[in-house]
PDB file of C-alpha atoms in Angstrom:
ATOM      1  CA  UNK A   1     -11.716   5.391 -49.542  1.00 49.00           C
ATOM      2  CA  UNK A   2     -14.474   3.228 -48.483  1.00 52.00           C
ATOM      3  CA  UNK A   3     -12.948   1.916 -45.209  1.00 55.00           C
ATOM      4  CA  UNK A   4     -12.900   5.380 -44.436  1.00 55.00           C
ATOM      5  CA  UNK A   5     -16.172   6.031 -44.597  1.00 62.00           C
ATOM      6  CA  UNK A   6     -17.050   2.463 -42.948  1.00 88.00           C
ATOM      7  CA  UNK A   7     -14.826   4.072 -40.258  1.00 90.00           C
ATOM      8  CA  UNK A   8     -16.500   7.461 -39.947  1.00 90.00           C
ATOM      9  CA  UNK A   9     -19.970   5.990 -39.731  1.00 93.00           C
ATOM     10  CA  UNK A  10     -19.286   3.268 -37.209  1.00 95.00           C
ATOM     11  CA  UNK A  11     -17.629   6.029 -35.005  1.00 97.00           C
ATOM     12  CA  UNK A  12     -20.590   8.096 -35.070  1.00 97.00           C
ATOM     13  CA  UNK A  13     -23.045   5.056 -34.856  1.00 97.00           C
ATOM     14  CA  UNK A  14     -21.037   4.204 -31.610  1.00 98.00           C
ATOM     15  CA  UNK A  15     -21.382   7.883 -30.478  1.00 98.00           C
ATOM     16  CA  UNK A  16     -25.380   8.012 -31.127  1.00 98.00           C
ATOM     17  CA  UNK A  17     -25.286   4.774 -28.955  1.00 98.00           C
ATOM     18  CA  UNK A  18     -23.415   6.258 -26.275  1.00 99.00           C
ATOM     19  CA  UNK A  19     -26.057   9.509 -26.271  1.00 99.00           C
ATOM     20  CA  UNK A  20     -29.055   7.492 -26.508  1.00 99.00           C
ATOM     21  CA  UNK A  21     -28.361   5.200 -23.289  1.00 99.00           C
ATOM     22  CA  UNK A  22     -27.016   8.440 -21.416  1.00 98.00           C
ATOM     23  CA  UNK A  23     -29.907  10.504 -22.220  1.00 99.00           C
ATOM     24  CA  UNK A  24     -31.907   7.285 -21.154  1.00 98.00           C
ATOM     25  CA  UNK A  25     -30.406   7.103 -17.750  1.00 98.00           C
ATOM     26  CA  UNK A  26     -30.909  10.967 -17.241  1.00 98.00           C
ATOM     27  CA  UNK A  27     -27.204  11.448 -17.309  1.00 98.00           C
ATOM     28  CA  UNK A  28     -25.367  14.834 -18.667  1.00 98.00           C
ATOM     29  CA  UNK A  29     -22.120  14.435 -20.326  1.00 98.00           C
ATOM     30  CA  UNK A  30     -20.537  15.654 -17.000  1.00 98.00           C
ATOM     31  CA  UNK A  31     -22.157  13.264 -15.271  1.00 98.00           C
ATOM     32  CA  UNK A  32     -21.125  10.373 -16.987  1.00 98.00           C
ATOM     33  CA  UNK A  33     -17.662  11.623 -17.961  1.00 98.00           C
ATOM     34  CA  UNK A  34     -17.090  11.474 -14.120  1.00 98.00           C
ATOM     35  CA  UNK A  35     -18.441   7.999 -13.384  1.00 98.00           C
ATOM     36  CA  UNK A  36     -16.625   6.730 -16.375  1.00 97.00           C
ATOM     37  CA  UNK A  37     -13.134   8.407 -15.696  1.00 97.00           C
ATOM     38  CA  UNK A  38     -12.847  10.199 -18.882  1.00 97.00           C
ATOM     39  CA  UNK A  39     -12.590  13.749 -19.920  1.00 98.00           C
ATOM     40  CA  UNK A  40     -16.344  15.586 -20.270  1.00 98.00           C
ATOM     41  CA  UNK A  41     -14.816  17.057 -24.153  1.00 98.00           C
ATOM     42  CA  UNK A  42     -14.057  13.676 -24.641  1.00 98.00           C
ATOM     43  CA  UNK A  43     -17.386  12.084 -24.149  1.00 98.00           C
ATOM     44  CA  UNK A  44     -18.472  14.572 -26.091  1.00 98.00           C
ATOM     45  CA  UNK A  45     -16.248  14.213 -29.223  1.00 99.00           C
ATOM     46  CA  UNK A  46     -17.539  10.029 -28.880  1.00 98.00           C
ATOM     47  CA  UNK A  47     -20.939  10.717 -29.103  1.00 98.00           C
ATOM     48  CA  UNK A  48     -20.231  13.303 -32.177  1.00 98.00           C
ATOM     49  CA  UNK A  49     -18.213  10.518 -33.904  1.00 97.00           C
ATOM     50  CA  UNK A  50     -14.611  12.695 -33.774  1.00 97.00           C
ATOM     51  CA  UNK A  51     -12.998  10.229 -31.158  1.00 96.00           C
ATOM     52  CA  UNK A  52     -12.529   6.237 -31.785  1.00 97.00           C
ATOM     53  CA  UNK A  53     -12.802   4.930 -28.196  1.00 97.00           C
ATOM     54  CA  UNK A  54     -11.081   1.911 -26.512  1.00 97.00           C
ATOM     55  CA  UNK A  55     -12.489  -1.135 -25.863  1.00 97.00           C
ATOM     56  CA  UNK A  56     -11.633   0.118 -22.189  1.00 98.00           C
ATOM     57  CA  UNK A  57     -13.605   3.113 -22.320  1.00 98.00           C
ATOM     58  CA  UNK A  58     -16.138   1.209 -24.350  1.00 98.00           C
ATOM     59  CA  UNK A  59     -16.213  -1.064 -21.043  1.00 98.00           C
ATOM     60  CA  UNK A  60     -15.889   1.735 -18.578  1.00 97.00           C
ATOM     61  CA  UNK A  61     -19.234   3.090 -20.572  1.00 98.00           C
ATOM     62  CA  UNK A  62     -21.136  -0.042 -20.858  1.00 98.00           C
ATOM     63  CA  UNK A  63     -20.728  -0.267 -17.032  1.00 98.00           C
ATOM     64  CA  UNK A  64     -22.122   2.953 -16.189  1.00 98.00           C
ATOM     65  CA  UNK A  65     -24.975   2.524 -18.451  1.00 99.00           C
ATOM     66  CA  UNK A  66     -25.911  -0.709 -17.658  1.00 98.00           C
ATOM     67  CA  UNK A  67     -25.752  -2.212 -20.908  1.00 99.00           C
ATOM     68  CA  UNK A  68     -23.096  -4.223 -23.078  1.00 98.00           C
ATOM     69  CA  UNK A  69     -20.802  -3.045 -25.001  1.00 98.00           C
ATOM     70  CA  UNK A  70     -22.180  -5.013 -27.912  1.00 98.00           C
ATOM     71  CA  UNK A  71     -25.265  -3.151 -27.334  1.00 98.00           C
ATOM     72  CA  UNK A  72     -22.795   0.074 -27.753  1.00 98.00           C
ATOM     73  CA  UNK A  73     -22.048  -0.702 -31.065  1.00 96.00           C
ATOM     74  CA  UNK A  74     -25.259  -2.200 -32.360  1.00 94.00           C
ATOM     75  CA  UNK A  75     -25.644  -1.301 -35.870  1.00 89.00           C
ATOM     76  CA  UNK A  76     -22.103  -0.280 -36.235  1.00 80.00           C
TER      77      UNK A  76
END
């Protein structure tokens, strides 16, 4: 039960990354749904910890933010 839990946090820990740089970059979640070719209910289910991303759309992310994707999952 405790990976589980490792899991879940590190998902949403991703996610608050994800919101933090976007909301930093005066972004919406449509906004940077369409620069980083994924679905807007997607982005949004990352940032609330539902969805565990690839390290593509980790990339794809980190690109459009302007930041790494190590810095993406800092503290995860």
């Amino acid at each position: 039960m405790p990976r589980l839990h490792n899991e879940e946090t590190t998902l949403k820990t991703i996610g608050a990354n994800v919101r933090i740089y976007r909301e930093e970059r005066g972004l919406s979640q449509s906004d940077l749904a369409t620069l980083g070719e994924v679905d807007r209910s997607y982005l949004s289910q990352l940032e609330n910890g539902k969805r565990n991303p690839s390290i593509g759309v980790l990339w794809k992310m980190a690109k459009v933010l302007r930041v790494t994707v190590s810095d993406l999952t800092a503290g995860a």
